[in-house]
PDB file of C-alpha atoms and ligand atoms in Angstrom:
ATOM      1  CA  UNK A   1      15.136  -0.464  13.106  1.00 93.00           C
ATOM      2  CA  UNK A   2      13.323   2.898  12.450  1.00 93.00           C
ATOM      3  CA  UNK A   3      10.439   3.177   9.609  1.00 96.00           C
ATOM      4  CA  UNK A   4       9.414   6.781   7.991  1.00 96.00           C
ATOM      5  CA  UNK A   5       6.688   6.997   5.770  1.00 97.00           C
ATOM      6  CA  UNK A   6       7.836  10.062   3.223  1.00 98.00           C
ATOM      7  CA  UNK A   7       5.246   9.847   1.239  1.00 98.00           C
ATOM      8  CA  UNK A   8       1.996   7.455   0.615  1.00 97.00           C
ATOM      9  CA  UNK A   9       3.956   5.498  -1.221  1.00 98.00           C
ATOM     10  CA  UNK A  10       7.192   5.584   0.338  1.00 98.00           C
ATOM     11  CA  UNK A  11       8.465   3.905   3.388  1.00 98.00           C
ATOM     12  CA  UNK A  12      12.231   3.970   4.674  1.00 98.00           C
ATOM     13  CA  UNK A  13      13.612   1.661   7.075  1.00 98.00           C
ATOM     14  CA  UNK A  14      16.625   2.127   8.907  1.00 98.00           C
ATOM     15  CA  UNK A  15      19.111  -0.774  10.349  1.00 98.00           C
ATOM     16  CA  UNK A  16      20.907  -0.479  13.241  1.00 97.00           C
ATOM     17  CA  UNK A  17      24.216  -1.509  12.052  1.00 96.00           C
ATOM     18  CA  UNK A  18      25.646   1.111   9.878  1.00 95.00           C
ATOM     19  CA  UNK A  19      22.285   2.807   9.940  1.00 97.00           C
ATOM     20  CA  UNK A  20      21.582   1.398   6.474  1.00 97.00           C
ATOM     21  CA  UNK A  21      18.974   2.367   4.606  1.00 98.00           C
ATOM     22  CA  UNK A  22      16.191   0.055   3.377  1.00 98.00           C
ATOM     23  CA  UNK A  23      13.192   2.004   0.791  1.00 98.00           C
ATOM     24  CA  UNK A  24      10.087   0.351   0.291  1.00 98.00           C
ATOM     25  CA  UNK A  25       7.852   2.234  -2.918  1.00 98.00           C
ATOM     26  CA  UNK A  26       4.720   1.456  -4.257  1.00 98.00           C
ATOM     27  CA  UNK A  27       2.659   1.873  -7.035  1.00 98.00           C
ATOM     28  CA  UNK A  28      -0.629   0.608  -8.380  1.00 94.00           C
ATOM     29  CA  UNK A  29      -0.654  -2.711  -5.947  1.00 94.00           C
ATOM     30  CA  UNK A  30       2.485  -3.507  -6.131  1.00 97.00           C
ATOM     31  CA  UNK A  31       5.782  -2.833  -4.259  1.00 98.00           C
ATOM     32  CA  UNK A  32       9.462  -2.966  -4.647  1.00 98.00           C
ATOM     33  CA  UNK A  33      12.408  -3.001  -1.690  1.00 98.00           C
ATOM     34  CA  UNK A  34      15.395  -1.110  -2.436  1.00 98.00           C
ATOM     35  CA  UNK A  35      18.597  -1.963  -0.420  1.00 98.00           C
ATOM     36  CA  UNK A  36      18.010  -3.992   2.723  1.00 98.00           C
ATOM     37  CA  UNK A  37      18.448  -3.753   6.585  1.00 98.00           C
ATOM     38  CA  UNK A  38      21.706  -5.863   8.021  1.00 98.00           C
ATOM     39  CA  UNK A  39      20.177  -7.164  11.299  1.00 98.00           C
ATOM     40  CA  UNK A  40      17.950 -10.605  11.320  1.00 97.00           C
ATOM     41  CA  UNK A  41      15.619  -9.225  13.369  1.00 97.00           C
ATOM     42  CA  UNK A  42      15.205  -6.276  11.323  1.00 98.00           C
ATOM     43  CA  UNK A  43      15.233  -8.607   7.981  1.00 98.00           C
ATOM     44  CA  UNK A  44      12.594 -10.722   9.559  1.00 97.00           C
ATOM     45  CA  UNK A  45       9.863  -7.774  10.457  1.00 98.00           C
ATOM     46  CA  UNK A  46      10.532  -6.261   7.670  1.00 98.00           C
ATOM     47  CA  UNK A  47       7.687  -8.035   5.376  1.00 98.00           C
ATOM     48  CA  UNK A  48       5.103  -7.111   8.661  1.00 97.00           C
ATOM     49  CA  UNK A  49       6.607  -3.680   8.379  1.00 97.00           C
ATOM     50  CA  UNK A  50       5.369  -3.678   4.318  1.00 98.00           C
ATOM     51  CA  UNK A  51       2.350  -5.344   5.098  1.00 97.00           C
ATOM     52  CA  UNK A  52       0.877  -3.182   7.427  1.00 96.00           C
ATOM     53  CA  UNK A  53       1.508  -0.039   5.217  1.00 96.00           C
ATOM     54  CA  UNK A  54       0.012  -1.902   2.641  1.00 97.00           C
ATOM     55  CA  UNK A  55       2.900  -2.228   0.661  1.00 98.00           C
ATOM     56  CA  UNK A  56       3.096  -6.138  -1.470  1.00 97.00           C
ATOM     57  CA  UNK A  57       6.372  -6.427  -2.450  1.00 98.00           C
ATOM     58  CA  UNK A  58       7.259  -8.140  -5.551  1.00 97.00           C
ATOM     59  CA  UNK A  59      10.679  -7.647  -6.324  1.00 97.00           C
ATOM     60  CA  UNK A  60      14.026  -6.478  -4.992  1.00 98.00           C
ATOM     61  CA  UNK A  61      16.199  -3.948  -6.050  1.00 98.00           C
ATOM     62  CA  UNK A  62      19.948  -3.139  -4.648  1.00 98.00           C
ATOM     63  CA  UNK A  63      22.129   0.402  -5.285  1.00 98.00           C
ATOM     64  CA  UNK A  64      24.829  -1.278  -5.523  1.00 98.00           C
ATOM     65  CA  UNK A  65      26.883  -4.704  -4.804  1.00 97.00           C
ATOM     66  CA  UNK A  66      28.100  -4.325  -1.347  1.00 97.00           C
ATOM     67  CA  UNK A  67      27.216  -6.495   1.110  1.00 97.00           C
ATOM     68  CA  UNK A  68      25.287  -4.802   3.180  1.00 97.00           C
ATOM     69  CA  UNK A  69      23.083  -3.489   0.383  1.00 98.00           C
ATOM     70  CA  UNK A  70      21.732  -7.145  -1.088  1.00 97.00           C
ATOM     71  CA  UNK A  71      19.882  -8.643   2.046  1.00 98.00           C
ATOM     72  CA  UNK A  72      16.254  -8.254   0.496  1.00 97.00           C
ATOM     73  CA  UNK A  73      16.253 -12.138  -0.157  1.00 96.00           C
ATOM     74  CA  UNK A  74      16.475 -12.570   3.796  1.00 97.00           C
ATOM     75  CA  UNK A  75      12.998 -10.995   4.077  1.00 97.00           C
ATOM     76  CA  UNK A  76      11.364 -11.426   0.668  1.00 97.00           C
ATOM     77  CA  UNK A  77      12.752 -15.034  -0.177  1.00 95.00           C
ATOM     78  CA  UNK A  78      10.171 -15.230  -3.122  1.00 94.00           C
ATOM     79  CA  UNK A  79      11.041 -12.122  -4.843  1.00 95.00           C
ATOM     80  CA  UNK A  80      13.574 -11.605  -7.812  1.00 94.00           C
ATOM     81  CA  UNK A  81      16.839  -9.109  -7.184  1.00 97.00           C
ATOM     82  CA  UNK A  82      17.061  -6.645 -10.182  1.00 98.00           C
ATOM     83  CA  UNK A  83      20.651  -4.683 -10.386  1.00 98.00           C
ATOM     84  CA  UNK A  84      22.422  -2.229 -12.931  1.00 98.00           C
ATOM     85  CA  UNK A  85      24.032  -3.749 -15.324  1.00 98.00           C
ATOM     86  CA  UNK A  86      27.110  -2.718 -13.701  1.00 97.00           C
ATOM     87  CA  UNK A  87      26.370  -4.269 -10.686  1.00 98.00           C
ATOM     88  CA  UNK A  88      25.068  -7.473 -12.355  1.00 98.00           C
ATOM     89  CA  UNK A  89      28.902  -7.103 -13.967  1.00 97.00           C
ATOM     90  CA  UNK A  90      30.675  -7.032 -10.321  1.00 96.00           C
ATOM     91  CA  UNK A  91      28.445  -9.673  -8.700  1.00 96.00           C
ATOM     92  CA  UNK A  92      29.107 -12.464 -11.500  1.00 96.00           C
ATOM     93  CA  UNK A  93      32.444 -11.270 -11.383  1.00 95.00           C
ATOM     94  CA  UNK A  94      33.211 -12.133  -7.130  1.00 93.00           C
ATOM     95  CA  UNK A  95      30.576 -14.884  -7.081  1.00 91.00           C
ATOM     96  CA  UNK A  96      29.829 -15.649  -3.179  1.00 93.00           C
ATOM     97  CA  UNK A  97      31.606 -12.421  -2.012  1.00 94.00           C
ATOM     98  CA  UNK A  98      28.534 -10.747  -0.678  1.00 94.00           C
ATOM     99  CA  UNK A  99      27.704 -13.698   1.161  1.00 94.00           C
ATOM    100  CA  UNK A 100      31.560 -14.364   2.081  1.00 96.00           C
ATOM    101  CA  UNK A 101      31.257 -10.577   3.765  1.00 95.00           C
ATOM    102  CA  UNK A 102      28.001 -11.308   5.592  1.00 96.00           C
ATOM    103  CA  UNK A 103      29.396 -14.516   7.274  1.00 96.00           C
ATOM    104  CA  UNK A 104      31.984 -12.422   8.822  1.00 97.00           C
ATOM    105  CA  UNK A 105      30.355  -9.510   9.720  1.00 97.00           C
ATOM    106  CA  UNK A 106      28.411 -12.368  11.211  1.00 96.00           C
ATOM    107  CA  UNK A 107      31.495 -14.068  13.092  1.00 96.00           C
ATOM    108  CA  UNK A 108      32.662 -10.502  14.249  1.00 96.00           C
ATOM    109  CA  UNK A 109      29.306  -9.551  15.957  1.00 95.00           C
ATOM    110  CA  UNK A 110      28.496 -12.707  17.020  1.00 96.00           C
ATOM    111  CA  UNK A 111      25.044 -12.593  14.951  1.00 96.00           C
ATOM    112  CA  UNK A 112      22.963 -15.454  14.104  1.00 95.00           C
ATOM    113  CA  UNK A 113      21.416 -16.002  11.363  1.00 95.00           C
ATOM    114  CA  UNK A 114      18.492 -17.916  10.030  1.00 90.00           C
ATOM    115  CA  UNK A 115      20.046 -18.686   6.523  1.00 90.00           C
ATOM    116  CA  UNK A 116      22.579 -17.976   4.386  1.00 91.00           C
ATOM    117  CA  UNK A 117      22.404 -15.367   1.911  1.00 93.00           C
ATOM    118  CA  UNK A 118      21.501 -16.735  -1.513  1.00 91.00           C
ATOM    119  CA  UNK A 119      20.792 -14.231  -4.294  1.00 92.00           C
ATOM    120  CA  UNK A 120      19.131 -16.236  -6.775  1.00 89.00           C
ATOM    121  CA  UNK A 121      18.240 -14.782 -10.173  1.00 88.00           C
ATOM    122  CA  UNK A 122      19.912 -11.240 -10.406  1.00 96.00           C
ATOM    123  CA  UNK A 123      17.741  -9.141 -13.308  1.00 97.00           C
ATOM    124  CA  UNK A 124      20.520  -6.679 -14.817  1.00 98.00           C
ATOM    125  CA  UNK A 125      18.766  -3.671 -15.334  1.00 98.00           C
ATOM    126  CA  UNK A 126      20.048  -0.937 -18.295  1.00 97.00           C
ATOM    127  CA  UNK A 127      20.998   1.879 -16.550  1.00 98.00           C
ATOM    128  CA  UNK A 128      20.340   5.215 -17.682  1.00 98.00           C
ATOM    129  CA  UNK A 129      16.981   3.804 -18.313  1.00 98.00           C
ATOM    130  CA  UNK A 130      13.593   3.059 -16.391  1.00 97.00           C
ATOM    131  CA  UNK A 131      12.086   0.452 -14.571  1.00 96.00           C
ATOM    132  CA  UNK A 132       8.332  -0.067 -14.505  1.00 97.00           C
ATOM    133  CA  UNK A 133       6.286  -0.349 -11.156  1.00 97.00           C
ATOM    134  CA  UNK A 134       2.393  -0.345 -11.195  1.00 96.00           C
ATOM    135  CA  UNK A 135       1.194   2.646 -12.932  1.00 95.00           C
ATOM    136  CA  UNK A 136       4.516   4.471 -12.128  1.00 98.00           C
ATOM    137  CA  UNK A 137       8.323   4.014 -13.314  1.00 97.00           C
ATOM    138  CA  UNK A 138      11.281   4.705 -11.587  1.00 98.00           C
ATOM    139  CA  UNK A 139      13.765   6.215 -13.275  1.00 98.00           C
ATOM    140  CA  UNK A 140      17.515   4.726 -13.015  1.00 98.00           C
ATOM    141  CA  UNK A 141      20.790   6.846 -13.038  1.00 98.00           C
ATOM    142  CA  UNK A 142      24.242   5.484 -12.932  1.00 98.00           C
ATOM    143  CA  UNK A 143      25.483   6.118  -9.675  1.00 98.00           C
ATOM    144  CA  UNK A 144      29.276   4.770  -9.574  1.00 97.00           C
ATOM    145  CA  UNK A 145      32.856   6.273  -8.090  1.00 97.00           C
ATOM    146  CA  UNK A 146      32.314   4.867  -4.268  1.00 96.00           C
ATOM    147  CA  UNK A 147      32.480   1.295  -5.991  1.00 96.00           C
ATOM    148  CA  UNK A 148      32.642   0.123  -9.706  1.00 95.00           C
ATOM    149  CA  UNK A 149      29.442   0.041 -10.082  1.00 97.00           C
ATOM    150  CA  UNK A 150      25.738   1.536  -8.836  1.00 97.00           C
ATOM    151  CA  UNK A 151      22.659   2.659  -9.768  1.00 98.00           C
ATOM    152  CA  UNK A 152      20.484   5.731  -7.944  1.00 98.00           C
ATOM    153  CA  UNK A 153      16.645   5.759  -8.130  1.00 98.00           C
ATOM    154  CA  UNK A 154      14.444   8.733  -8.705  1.00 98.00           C
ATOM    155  CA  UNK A 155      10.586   8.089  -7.544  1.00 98.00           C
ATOM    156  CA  UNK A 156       9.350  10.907  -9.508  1.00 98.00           C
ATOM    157  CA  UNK A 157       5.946  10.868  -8.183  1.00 98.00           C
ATOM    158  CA  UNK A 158       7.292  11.331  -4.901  1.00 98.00           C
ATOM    159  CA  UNK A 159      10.193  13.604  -5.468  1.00 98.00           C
ATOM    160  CA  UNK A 160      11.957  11.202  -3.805  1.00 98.00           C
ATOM    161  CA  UNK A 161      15.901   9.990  -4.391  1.00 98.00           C
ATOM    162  CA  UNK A 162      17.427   6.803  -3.816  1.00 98.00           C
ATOM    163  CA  UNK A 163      21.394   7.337  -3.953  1.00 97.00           C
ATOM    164  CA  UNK A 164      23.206   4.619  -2.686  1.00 97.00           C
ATOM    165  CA  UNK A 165      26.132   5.258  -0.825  1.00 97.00           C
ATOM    166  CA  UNK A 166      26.412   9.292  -1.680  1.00 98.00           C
ATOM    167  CA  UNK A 167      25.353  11.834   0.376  1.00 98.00           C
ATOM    168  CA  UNK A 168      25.716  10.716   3.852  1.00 96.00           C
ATOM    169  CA  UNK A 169      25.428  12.873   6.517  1.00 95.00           C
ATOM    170  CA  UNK A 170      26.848   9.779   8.691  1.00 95.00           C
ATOM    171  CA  UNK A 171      30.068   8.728   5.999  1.00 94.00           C
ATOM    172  CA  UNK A 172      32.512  10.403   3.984  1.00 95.00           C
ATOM    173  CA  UNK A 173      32.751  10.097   0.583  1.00 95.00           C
ATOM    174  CA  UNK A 174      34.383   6.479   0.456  1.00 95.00           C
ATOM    175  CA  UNK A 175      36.872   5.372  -2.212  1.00 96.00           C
ATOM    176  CA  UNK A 176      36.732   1.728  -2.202  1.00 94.00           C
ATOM    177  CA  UNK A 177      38.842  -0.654  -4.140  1.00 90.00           C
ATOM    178  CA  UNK A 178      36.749  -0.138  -7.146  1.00 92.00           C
ATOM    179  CA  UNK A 179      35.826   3.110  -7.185  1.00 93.00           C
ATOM    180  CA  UNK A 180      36.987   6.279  -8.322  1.00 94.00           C
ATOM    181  CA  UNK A 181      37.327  10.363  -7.244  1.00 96.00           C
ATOM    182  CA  UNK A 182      36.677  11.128 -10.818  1.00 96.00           C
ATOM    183  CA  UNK A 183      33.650   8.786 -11.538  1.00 97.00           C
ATOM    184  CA  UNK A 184      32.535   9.811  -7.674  1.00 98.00           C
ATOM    185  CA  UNK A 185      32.368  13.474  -8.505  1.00 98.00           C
ATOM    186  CA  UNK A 186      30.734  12.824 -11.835  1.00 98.00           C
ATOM    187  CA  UNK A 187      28.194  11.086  -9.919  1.00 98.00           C
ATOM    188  CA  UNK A 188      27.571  13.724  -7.775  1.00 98.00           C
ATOM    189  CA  UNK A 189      27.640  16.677 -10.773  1.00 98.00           C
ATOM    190  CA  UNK A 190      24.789  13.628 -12.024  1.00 98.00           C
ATOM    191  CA  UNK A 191      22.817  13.684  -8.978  1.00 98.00           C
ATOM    192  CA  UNK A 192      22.820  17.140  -8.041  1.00 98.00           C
ATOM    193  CA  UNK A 193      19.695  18.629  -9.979  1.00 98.00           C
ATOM    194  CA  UNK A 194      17.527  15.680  -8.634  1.00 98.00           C
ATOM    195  CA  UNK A 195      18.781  16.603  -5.688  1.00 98.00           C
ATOM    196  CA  UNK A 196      17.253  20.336  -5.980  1.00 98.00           C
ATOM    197  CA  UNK A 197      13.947  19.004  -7.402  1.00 98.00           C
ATOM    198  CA  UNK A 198      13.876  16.381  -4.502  1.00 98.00           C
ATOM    199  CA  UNK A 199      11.603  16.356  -1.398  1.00 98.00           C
ATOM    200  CA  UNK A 200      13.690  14.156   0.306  1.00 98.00           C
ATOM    201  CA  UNK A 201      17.032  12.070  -0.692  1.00 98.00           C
ATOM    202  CA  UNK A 202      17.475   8.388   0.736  1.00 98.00           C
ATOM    203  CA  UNK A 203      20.810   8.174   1.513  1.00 98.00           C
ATOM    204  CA  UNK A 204      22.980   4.365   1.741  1.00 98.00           C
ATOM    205  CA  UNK A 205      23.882   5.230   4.837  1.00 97.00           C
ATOM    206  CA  UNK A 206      22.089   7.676   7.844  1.00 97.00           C
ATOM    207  CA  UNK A 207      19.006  10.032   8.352  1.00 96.00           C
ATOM    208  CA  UNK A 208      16.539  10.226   5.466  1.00 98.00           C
ATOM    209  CA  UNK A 209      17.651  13.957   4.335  1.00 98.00           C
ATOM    210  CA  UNK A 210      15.921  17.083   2.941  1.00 98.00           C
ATOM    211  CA  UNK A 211      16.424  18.524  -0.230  1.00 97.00           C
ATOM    212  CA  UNK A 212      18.103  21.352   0.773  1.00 97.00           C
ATOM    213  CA  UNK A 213      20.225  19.728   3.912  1.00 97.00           C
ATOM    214  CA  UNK A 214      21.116  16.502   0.809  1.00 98.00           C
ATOM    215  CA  UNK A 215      22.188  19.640  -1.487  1.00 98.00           C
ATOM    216  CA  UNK A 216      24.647  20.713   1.097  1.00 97.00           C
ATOM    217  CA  UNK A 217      26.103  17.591   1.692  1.00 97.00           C
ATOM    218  CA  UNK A 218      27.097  17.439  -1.887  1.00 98.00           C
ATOM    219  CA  UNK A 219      28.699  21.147  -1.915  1.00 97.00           C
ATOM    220  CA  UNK A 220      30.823  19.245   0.957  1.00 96.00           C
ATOM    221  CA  UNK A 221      31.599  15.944  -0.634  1.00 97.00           C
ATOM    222  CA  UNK A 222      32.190  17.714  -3.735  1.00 97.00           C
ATOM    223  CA  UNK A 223      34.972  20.138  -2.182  1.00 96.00           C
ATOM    224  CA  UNK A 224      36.225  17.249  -0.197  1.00 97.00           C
ATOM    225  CA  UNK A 225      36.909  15.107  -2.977  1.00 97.00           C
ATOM    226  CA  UNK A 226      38.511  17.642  -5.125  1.00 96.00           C
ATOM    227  CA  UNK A 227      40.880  18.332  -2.737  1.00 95.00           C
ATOM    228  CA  UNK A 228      42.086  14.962  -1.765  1.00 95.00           C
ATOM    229  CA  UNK A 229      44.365  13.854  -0.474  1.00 94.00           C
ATOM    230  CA  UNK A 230      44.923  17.352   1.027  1.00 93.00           C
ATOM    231  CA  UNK A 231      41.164  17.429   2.132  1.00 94.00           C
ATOM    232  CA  UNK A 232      39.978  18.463   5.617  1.00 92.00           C
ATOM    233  CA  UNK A 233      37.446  15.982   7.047  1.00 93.00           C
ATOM    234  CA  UNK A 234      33.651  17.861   6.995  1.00 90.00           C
ATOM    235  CA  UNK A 235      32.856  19.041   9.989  1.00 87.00           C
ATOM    236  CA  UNK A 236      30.265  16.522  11.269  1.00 91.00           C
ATOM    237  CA  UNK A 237      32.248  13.364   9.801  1.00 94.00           C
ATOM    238  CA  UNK A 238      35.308  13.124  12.006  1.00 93.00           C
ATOM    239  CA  UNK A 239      34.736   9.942  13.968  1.00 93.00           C
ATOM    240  CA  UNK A 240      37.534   7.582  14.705  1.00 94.00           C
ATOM    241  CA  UNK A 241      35.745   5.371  12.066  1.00 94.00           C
ATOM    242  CA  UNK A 242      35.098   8.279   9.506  1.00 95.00           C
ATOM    243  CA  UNK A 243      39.071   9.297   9.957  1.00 95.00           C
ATOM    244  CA  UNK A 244      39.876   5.436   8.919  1.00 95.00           C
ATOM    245  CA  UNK A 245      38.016   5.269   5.849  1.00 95.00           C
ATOM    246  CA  UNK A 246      39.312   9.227   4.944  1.00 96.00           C
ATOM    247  CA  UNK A 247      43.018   7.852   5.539  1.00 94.00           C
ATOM    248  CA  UNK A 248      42.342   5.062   2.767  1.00 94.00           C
ATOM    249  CA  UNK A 249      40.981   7.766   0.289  1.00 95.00           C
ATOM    250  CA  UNK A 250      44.265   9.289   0.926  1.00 95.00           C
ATOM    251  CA  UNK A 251      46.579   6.479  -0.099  1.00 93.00           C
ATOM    252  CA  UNK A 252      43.900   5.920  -3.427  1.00 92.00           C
ATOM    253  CA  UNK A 253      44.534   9.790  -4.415  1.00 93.00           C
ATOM    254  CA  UNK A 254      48.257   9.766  -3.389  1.00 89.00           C
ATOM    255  CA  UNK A 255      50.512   9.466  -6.057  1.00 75.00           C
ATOM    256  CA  UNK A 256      53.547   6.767  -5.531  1.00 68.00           C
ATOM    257  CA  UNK A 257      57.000   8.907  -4.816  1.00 60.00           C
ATOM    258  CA  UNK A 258      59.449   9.372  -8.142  1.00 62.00           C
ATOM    259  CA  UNK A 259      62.118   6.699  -7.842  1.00 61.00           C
ATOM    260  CA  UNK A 260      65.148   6.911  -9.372  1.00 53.00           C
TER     261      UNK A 260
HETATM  262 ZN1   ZN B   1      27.048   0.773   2.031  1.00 78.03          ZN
END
């Protein structure tokens, strides 16, 4: 796992498997942990990682309700999970699902694990709206079209976005069941002026990026979505595993032949 410090009061660790972001922000004593890293050894430095940047966390935070996102509670047992209230929607709707997925990611890797994952109390947050840390506030945006649901996070004392799964420079654009090309490009229309005011954009997935670097990434996504499923895959995205996930997007923005 890598740790950057983008600011005083932001830290961003990144896991080894699917280089998944984790943000740690802080403000006036206290500290929230947005998204999580997969591996156990990752989850379990994590709270010395926060510690010795002086960083208490107190609460938990997830973009959205994949899997991969919603590990906080493996580090931070004690702390409370707060969610959109879309995402709050999805979870009680596929109860055990995240922890279904972890247990065989878990089988496929051959990963052991401490504990289960458990998610306790899930706060559903109203999203537009804010959420209050210390002195500061974050401010919430909807952030939905890869899934159902999803929430981005602007530190605005830091110039600092948290996206969720947008804006990779590691993943295409991904359609899953839920999700949406329409509601995905809305997003990104949505994101894109944070975007040019940002310092840096935290992406779900990959390298913390630039402003400017994040701002081309979404000129790409953007053109790549609106021309699906005819779209070229962007030039750095073109992996084996990046040509799998483009080939679903396909069949979601393929229209079923006329019968009859
Ligand atoms: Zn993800």
């Amino acid at each position: 796992m890598r740790a950057v410090g983008l600011h005083e009061d932001v830290v961003v660790a990144t896991s080894r498997a699917y280089q998944t972001t984790c943000t740690l922000v802080r403000s006036g004593g206290e500290a929230f942990c947005i998204d999580s890293p997969v591996l156990p050894d990752e989850l379990e430095i994590l709270p010395a990682v926060a510690d010795q940047a002086g960083f208490t966390v107190v609460g938990l935070l997830a973009t959205h309700a994949d899997w991969d996102h919603l590990l906080g509670r493996l580090a931070f047992p004690a702390a409370s999970l707060g969610v959109a209230e879309t995402t709050a929607a999805r979870l009680a709707a596929e109860p055990g699902a995240a922890a279904r997925e972890l247990r065989e990611f878990d089988d496929e890797h051959y990963v052991d694990r401490p504990s289960p994952l458990a998610l306790g109390q899930v706060q559903a947050l109203p999203v537009p709206g804010h959420c209050e840390i210390g002195d500061e506030e974050l401010a919430l945006h909807p952030a939905d079209g890869h899934t159902a649901d999803g929430m981005a996070a602007w530190i605005g004392w830091a110039n600092v976005l948290v996206c969720g799964d947008y804006l990779s420079p590691v993943e295409i654009p991904m359609l899953s069941p839920g999700g949406s090309r329409d509601a995905y490009i809305a997003t990104l229309r949505r994101l894109e002026p944070l975007v040019d005011a940002a310092a840096y954009v935290v992406p779900g997935h990959g390298d913390v990026l630039e402003g400017a670097r994040a701002a081309a990434i979404l000129r790409e996504d953007l053109n790549y979505l609106a021309k699906l499923p005819d779209a070229e895959l962007p030039m750095a995205r073109r992996s084996p595993a990046q040509r799998a996930i483009h080939a679903e997007n396909v069949k979601r923005t393929s229209h079923p032949p006329r019968t009859g």
